[in-house]
mmCIF file of C-alpha atoms and ligand atoms in Angstrom:
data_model
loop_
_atom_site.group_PDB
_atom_site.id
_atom_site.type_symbol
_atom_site.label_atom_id
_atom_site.label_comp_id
_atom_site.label_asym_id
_atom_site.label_seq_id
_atom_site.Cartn_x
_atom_site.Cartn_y
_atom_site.Cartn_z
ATOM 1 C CA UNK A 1 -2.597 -16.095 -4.744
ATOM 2 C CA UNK A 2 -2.635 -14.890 -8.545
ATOM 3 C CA UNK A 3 0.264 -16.116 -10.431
ATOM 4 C CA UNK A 4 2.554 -13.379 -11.317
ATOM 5 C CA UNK A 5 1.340 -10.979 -9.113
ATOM 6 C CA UNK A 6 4.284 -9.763 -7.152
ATOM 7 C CA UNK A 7 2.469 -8.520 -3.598
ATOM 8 C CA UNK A 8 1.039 -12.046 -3.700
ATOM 9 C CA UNK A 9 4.081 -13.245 -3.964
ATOM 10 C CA UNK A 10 5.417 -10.752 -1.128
ATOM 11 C CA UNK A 11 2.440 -12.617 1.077
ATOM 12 C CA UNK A 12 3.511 -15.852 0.282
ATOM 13 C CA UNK A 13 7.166 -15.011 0.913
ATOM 14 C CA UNK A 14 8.336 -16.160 -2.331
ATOM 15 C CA UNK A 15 9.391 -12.583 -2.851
ATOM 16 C CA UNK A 16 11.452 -10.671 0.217
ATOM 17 C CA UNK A 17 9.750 -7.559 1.671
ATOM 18 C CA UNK A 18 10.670 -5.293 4.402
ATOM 19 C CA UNK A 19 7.529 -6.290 6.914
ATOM 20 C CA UNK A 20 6.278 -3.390 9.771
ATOM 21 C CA UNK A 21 3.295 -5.043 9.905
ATOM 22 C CA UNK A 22 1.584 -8.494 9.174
ATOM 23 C CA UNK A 23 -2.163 -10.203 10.803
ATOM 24 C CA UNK A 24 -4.078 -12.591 9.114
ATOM 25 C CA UNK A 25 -5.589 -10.096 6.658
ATOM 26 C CA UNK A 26 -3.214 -7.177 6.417
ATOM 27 C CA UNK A 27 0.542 -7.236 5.258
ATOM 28 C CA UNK A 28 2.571 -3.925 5.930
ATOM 29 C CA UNK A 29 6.211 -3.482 4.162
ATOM 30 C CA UNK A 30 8.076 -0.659 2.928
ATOM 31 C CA UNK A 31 8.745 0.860 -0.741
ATOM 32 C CA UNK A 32 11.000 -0.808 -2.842
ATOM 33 C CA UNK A 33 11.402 3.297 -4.124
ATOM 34 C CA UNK A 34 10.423 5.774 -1.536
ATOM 35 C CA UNK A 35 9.530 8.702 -2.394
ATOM 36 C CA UNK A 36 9.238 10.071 1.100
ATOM 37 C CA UNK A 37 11.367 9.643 4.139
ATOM 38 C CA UNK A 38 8.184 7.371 5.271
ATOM 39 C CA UNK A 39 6.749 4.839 2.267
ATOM 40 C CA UNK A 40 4.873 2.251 3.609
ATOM 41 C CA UNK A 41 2.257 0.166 0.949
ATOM 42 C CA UNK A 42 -0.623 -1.724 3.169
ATOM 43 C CA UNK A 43 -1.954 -4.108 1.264
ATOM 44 C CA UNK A 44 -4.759 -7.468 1.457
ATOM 45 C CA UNK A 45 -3.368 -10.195 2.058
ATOM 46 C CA UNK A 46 -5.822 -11.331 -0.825
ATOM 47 C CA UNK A 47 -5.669 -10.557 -3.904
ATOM 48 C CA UNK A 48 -8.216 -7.697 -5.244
ATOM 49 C CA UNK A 49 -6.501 -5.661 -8.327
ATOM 50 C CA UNK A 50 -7.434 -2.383 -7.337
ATOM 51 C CA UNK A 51 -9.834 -0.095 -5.605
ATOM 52 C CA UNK A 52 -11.937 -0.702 -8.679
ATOM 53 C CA UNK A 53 -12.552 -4.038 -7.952
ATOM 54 C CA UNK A 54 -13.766 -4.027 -4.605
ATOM 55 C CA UNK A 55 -17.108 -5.382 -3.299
ATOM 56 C CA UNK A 56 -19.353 -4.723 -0.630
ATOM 57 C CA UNK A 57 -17.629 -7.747 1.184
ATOM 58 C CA UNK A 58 -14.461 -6.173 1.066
ATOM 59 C CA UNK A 59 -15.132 -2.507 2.777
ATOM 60 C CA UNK A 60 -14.715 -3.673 6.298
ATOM 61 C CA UNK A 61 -11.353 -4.932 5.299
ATOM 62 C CA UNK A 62 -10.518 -1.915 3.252
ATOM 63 C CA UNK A 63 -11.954 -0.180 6.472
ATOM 64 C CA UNK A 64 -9.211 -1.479 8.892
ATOM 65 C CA UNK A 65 -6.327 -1.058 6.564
ATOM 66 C CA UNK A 66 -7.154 2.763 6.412
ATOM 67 C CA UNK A 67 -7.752 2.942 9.805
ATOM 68 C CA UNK A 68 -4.603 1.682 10.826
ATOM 69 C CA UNK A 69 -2.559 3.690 8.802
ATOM 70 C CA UNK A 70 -2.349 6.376 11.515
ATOM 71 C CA UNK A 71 -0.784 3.370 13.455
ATOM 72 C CA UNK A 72 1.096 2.039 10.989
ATOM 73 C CA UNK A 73 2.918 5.513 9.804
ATOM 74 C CA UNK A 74 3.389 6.572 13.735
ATOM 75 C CA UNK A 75 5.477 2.873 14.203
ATOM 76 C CA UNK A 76 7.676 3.893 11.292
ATOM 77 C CA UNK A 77 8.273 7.369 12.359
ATOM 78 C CA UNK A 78 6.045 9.648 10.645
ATOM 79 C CA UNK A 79 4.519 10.782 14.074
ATOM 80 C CA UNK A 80 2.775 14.255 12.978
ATOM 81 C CA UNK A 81 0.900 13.271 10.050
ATOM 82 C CA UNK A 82 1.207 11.283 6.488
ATOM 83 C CA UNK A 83 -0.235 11.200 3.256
ATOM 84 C CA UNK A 84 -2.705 8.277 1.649
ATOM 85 C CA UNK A 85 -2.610 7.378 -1.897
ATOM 86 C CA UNK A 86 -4.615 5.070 -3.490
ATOM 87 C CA UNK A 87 -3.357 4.959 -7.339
ATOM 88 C CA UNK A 88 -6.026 3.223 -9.588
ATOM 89 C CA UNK A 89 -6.278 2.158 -12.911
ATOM 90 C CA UNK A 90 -4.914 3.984 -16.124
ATOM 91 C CA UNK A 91 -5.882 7.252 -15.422
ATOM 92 C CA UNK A 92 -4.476 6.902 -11.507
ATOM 93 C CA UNK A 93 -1.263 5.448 -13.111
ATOM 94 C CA UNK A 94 -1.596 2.509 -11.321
ATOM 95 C CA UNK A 95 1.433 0.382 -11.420
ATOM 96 C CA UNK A 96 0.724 -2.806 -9.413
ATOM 97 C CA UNK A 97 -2.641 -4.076 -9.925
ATOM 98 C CA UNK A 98 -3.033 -5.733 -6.246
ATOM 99 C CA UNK A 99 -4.379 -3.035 -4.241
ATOM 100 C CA UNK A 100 -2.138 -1.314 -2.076
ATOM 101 C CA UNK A 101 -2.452 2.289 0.159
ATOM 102 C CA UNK A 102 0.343 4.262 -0.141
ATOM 103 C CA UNK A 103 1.350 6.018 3.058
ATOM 104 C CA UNK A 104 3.617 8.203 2.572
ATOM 105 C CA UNK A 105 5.578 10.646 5.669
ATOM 106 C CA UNK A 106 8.346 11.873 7.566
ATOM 107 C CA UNK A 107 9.764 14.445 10.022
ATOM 108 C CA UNK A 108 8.823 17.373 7.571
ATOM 109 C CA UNK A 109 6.060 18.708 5.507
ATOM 110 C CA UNK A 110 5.639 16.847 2.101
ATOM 111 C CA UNK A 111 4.970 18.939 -1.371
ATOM 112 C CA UNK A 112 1.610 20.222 -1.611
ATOM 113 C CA UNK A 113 1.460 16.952 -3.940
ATOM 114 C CA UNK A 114 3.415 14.020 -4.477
ATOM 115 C CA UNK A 115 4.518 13.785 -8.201
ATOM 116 C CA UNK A 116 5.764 10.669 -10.285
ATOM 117 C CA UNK A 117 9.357 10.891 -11.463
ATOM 118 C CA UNK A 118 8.322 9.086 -14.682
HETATM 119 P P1 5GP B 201 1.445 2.083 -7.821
HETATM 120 O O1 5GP B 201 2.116 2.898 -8.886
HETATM 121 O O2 5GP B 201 0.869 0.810 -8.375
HETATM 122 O O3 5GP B 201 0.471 2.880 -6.996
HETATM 123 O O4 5GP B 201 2.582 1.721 -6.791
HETATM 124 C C1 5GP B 201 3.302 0.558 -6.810
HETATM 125 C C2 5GP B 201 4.421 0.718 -5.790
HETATM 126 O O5 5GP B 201 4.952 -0.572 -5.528
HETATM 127 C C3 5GP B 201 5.576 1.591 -6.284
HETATM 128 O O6 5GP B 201 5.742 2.685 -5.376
HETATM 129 C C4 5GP B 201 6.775 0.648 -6.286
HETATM 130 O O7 5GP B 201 7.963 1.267 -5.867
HETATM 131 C C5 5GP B 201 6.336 -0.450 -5.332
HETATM 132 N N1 5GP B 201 6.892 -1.759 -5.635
HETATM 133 C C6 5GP B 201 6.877 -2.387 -6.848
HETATM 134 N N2 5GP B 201 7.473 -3.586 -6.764
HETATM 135 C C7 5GP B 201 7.855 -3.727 -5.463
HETATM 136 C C8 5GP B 201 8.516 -4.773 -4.766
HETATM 137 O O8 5GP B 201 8.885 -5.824 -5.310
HETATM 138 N N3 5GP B 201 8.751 -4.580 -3.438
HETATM 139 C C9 5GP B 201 8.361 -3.427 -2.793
HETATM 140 N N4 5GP B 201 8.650 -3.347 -1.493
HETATM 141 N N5 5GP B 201 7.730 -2.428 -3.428
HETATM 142 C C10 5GP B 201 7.488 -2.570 -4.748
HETATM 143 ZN ZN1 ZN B 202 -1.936 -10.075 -5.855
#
């Protein structure tokens, strides 16, 4: 856990979440803000602040979490397709520095690209 992080505090329950999806390396919850009908963030359960950060140790992990998505966004009802975004650093307008995929879906067809309101 690193203080002031607020996904580690999501693991640790010290913040509330809306959980689809929790093992013993994997938490699952949905957007505070969704921008899509389906807005799920998978995240570590440990911390690493971005896909920057990463090491070799940590590609299997980063491997299940992306291939679960496809399970993860069919559970919450996105069940012909979603989007993964992976926002890092200053230049991917990263907002939350604990990494986190963004999978984002619904019934319908989302923009070409999914813009930032701000
Ligand atoms: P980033 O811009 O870092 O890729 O995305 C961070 C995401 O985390 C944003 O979409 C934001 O809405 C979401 N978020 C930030 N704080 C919380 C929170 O406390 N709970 C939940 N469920 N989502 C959050
Ligand atoms: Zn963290």
């Amino acid at each position: 856990m690193t203080q002031d992080c607020i996904f580690c505090k999501i693991v640790s329950g010290e913040v509330p979440s809306d959980k689809v999806h929790e093992d013993d390396e994997i938490l699952v919850f949905k957007d505070i803000h969704p921008q899509t009908p389906v807005h799920l963030l998978v995240i570590p359960k440990k911390h690493i602040s971005s896909l920057a950060d990463i090491t070799e140790e940590d590609y299997g992990l980063l491997g299940r979490m992306m291939g679960r998505a496809h399970l993860f966004a069919t559970k919450a009802g996105s069940i012909n397709g979603f989007r993964t975004i992976v926002n890092t650093g200053e230049v991917g307008r990263q907002d939350v520095y604990h990494l986190h995929i963004h999978v984002l879906g619904g019934d319908a067809p989302l923009p070409p690209m999914v813009y930032r309101n701000s």
